[in-house]
PDB file of C-alpha atoms in Angstrom:
ATOM      1  CA  MET T1039      51.395 124.465 303.567  1.00 43.00           C
ATOM      2  CA  ASP T1040      52.119 127.788 301.638  1.00 48.00           C
ATOM      3  CA  GLN T1041      53.318 126.807 298.095  1.00 51.00           C
ATOM      4  CA  GLU T1042      55.363 130.107 298.142  1.00 53.00           C
ATOM      5  CA  ILE T1043      57.667 128.478 300.626  1.00 61.00           C
ATOM      6  CA  ASP T1044      58.705 125.892 298.046  1.00 69.00           C
ATOM      7  CA  ARG T1045      59.270 128.338 295.264  1.00 83.00           C
ATOM      8  CA  LYS T1046      62.891 129.141 294.308  1.00 95.00           C
ATOM      9  CA  LYS T1047      63.575 132.841 293.801  1.00 97.00           C
ATOM     10  CA  TYR T1048      66.501 134.650 292.692  1.00 98.00           C
ATOM     11  CA  THR T1049      66.894 138.627 291.684  1.00 98.00           C
ATOM     12  CA  PHE T1050      69.787 140.186 289.964  1.00 98.00           C
ATOM     13  CA  SER T1051      70.148 143.733 288.566  1.00 98.00           C
ATOM     14  CA  VAL T1052      70.848 145.041 284.997  1.00 98.00           C
ATOM     15  CA  TYR T1053      71.244 148.527 283.442  1.00 98.00           C
ATOM     16  CA  GLY T1054      69.940 150.214 280.327  1.00 98.00           C
ATOM     17  CA  HIS T1055      72.064 151.440 277.428  1.00 98.00           C
ATOM     18  CA  PRO T1056      71.356 154.020 274.685  1.00 98.00           C
ATOM     19  CA  ASN T1057      71.426 151.501 272.031  1.00 97.00           C
ATOM     20  CA  MET T1058      69.014 149.226 273.532  1.00 96.00           C
ATOM     21  CA  LEU T1059      66.181 148.147 271.041  1.00 96.00           C
ATOM     22  CA  ALA T1060      64.483 145.255 272.331  1.00 97.00           C
ATOM     23  CA  LYS T1061      63.003 144.186 269.041  1.00 96.00           C
ATOM     24  CA  HIS T1062      64.042 140.555 268.669  1.00 97.00           C
ATOM     25  CA  VAL T1063      60.788 138.369 268.364  1.00 97.00           C
ATOM     26  CA  LYS T1064      62.490 135.077 269.470  1.00 98.00           C
ATOM     27  CA  THR T1065      65.125 135.742 272.202  1.00 98.00           C
ATOM     28  CA  LEU T1066      65.875 137.976 274.961  1.00 97.00           C
ATOM     29  CA  GLU T1067      69.294 138.345 276.633  1.00 98.00           C
ATOM     30  CA  PHE T1068      71.088 139.782 279.694  1.00 98.00           C
ATOM     31  CA  THR T1069      74.761 140.399 279.583  1.00 98.00           C
ATOM     32  CA  LYS T1070      77.658 141.254 281.791  1.00 98.00           C
ATOM     33  CA  ASP T1071      78.935 143.590 278.947  1.00 98.00           C
ATOM     34  CA  GLU T1072      79.000 147.345 279.576  1.00 97.00           C
ATOM     35  CA  ASP T1073      78.583 148.406 275.837  1.00 97.00           C
ATOM     36  CA  ILE T1074      76.310 147.084 272.955  1.00 97.00           C
ATOM     37  CA  THR T1075      75.685 147.934 269.473  1.00 95.00           C
ATOM     38  CA  GLU T1076      72.077 148.397 267.877  1.00 92.00           C
ATOM     39  CA  ARG T1077      72.570 144.791 266.208  1.00 94.00           C
ATOM     40  CA  ALA T1078      72.089 143.503 269.826  1.00 95.00           C
ATOM     41  CA  ASP T1079      68.500 143.848 269.384  1.00 96.00           C
ATOM     42  CA  CYS T1080      67.469 140.896 271.835  1.00 97.00           C
ATOM     43  CA  ILE T1081      69.516 142.406 275.038  1.00 98.00           C
ATOM     44  CA  ILE T1082      67.244 144.145 277.563  1.00 98.00           C
ATOM     45  CA  GLY T1083      69.972 144.572 280.199  1.00 98.00           C
ATOM     46  CA  VAL T1084      73.604 145.376 280.399  1.00 98.00           C
ATOM     47  CA  LYS T1085      76.095 145.124 283.356  1.00 98.00           C
ATOM     48  CA  ALA T1086      74.197 142.058 284.762  1.00 98.00           C
ATOM     49  CA  ASP T1087      75.194 141.150 288.385  1.00 98.00           C
ATOM     50  CA  PHE T1088      73.993 137.682 287.958  1.00 98.00           C
ATOM     51  CA  ASP T1089      75.668 134.555 289.725  1.00 98.00           C
ATOM     52  CA  LYS T1090      75.757 131.558 287.532  1.00 97.00           C
ATOM     53  CA  SER T1091      75.731 129.154 290.572  1.00 97.00           C
ATOM     54  CA  GLU T1092      72.463 130.688 291.518  1.00 97.00           C
ATOM     55  CA  LEU T1093      70.909 130.263 288.215  1.00 97.00           C
ATOM     56  CA  GLN T1094      72.002 126.688 288.082  1.00 97.00           C
ATOM     57  CA  LYS T1095      69.835 125.978 290.972  1.00 96.00           C
ATOM     58  CA  PHE T1096      66.869 126.137 288.634  1.00 97.00           C
ATOM     59  CA  SER T1097      65.555 123.166 286.655  1.00 96.00           C
ATOM     60  CA  LYS T1098      61.873 123.484 285.779  1.00 96.00           C
ATOM     61  CA  LYS T1099      59.692 126.259 284.354  1.00 98.00           C
ATOM     62  CA  VAL T1100      60.304 129.616 285.551  1.00 98.00           C
ATOM     63  CA  GLN T1101      58.863 133.355 285.408  1.00 98.00           C
ATOM     64  CA  VAL T1102      61.381 135.859 284.598  1.00 98.00           C
ATOM     65  CA  ILE T1103      59.919 139.319 286.016  1.00 98.00           C
ATOM     66  CA  CYS T1104      61.627 142.415 284.856  1.00 98.00           C
ATOM     67  CA  SER T1105      60.628 145.544 286.911  1.00 98.00           C
ATOM     68  CA  ILE T1106      61.620 149.075 287.063  1.00 98.00           C
ATOM     69  CA  THR T1107      60.650 151.415 289.857  1.00 95.00           C
ATOM     70  CA  LYS T1108      60.007 154.931 288.469  1.00 94.00           C
ATOM     71  CA  PRO T1109      60.855 158.023 290.733  1.00 91.00           C
ATOM     72  CA  ASP T1110      57.086 158.542 291.318  1.00 95.00           C
ATOM     73  CA  GLY T1111      57.039 155.049 292.928  1.00 95.00           C
ATOM     74  CA  GLU T1112      55.035 153.405 290.070  1.00 97.00           C
ATOM     75  CA  VAL T1113      56.543 149.831 289.343  1.00 97.00           C
ATOM     76  CA  LEU T1114      56.604 148.797 285.630  1.00 98.00           C
ATOM     77  CA  THR T1115      56.935 145.093 284.960  1.00 98.00           C
ATOM     78  CA  SER T1116      57.305 142.677 281.950  1.00 98.00           C
ATOM     79  CA  VAL T1117      56.876 138.913 282.547  1.00 98.00           C
ATOM     80  CA  PHE T1118      58.417 136.187 280.426  1.00 98.00           C
ATOM     81  CA  LYS T1119      58.099 132.364 280.983  1.00 98.00           C
ATOM     82  CA  CYS T1120      60.374 129.620 279.902  1.00 98.00           C
ATOM     83  CA  LYS T1121      61.655 126.147 280.759  1.00 98.00           C
ATOM     84  CA  VAL T1122      65.265 126.107 282.230  1.00 98.00           C
ATOM     85  CA  SER T1123      67.940 124.736 279.999  1.00 97.00           C
ATOM     86  CA  PRO T1124      70.223 122.110 281.767  1.00 96.00           C
ATOM     87  CA  GLN T1125      73.121 123.084 279.554  1.00 96.00           C
ATOM     88  CA  PHE T1126      73.234 126.593 281.057  1.00 98.00           C
ATOM     89  CA  ASN T1127      76.854 127.326 282.028  1.00 98.00           C
ATOM     90  CA  SER T1128      77.671 131.003 281.419  1.00 98.00           C
ATOM     91  CA  ASP T1129      78.967 133.313 283.802  1.00 97.00           C
ATOM     92  CA  HIS T1130      78.747 136.247 281.219  1.00 98.00           C
ATOM     93  CA  GLU T1131      75.466 136.060 279.150  1.00 97.00           C
ATOM     94  CA  LEU T1132      71.976 134.657 280.044  1.00 97.00           C
ATOM     95  CA  VAL T1133      69.831 134.044 277.006  1.00 98.00           C
ATOM     96  CA  LEU T1134      66.101 133.054 276.776  1.00 98.00           C
ATOM     97  CA  ARG T1135      64.894 131.483 273.561  1.00 98.00           C
ATOM     98  CA  LYS T1136      61.549 130.671 271.986  1.00 98.00           C
ATOM     99  CA  SER T1137      63.117 127.715 270.350  1.00 97.00           C
ATOM    100  CA  GLY T1138      64.660 124.601 271.856  1.00 96.00           C
ATOM    101  CA  PHE T1139      68.085 125.329 270.883  1.00 96.00           C
ATOM    102  CA  SER T1140      70.491 125.072 273.836  1.00 95.00           C
ATOM    103  CA  SER T1141      73.970 126.009 274.548  1.00 96.00           C
ATOM    104  CA  ASP T1142      76.118 127.190 277.411  1.00 97.00           C
ATOM    105  CA  ARG T1143      74.532 130.654 277.092  1.00 97.00           C
ATOM    106  CA  THR T1144      71.143 129.414 276.841  1.00 98.00           C
ATOM    107  CA  PHE T1145      69.399 129.771 280.272  1.00 98.00           C
ATOM    108  CA  GLY T1146      65.678 129.156 278.950  1.00 98.00           C
ATOM    109  CA  VAL T1147      64.055 127.517 276.080  1.00 98.00           C
ATOM    110  CA  GLY T1148      60.349 127.587 275.011  1.00 98.00           C
ATOM    111  CA  LEU T1149      60.078 131.180 275.780  1.00 98.00           C
ATOM    112  CA  ASN T1150      56.710 132.499 275.397  1.00 98.00           C
ATOM    113  CA  ARG T1151      57.741 135.946 274.024  1.00 97.00           C
ATOM    114  CA  GLY T1152      60.751 137.768 272.782  1.00 98.00           C
ATOM    115  CA  ALA T1153      62.517 140.968 273.498  1.00 98.00           C
ATOM    116  CA  ASN T1154      59.969 142.929 271.509  1.00 97.00           C
ATOM    117  CA  TRP T1155      57.226 142.236 274.420  1.00 97.00           C
ATOM    118  CA  LEU T1156      59.255 144.308 276.826  1.00 97.00           C
ATOM    119  CA  ASN T1157      56.981 147.049 278.146  1.00 96.00           C
ATOM    120  CA  ARG T1158      57.694 150.013 275.736  1.00 96.00           C
ATOM    121  CA  GLU T1159      57.957 152.469 278.656  1.00 97.00           C
ATOM    122  CA  MET T1160      60.367 150.348 280.502  1.00 98.00           C
ATOM    123  CA  LEU T1161      62.377 150.428 277.015  1.00 97.00           C
ATOM    124  CA  GLU T1162      62.427 154.047 276.982  1.00 97.00           C
ATOM    125  CA  LEU T1163      63.689 154.192 280.555  1.00 97.00           C
ATOM    126  CA  LEU T1164      66.390 151.520 279.668  1.00 97.00           C
ATOM    127  CA  ARG T1165      67.871 153.849 277.033  1.00 96.00           C
ATOM    128  CA  ASN T1166      69.514 155.671 279.787  1.00 97.00           C
ATOM    129  CA  PRO T1167      72.698 153.892 280.949  1.00 97.00           C
ATOM    130  CA  HIS T1168      71.949 154.914 284.572  1.00 97.00           C
ATOM    131  CA  GLN T1169      68.515 153.141 284.743  1.00 97.00           C
ATOM    132  CA  GLY T1170      68.618 150.042 286.541  1.00 97.00           C
ATOM    133  CA  MET T1171      66.246 147.139 286.224  1.00 98.00           C
ATOM    134  CA  ASP T1172      65.559 144.092 288.708  1.00 98.00           C
ATOM    135  CA  VAL T1173      65.107 140.764 287.052  1.00 98.00           C
ATOM    136  CA  THR T1174      63.657 138.082 289.469  1.00 98.00           C
ATOM    137  CA  ILE T1175      63.448 134.528 288.396  1.00 98.00           C
ATOM    138  CA  ILE T1176      60.822 132.434 290.329  1.00 98.00           C
ATOM    139  CA  GLU T1177      60.193 128.545 289.856  1.00 97.00           C
TER     140      GLU T1177
END
């Protein structure tokens, strides 16, 4: 039997922002906020359209695949891995952490790499507020 059939998968969209830095080494975050300051150095996507109830269906280890399709058709990706936190209950922010700290905003713990590992070409594109990025979570 194909194992792919048994895997949970969910995709949502985020957008870029001129203040996006993606330099935090221990966390990364997606937010529904439209505006961020440069202090928000873990945020790699704003105006997120995720559905909390869809995210709460995950309970194990997941891959978080961030992808941008450039105008020439080339697809840029960055992949992160973590374990889902059972405490996640936010309909506004989705935070992934290297540590084991968990709160209602924490979707993932034991993150393998922080926002600073986001593909730098993707980061440059994401400094444009009109640039979209797909975020796919696979269990």
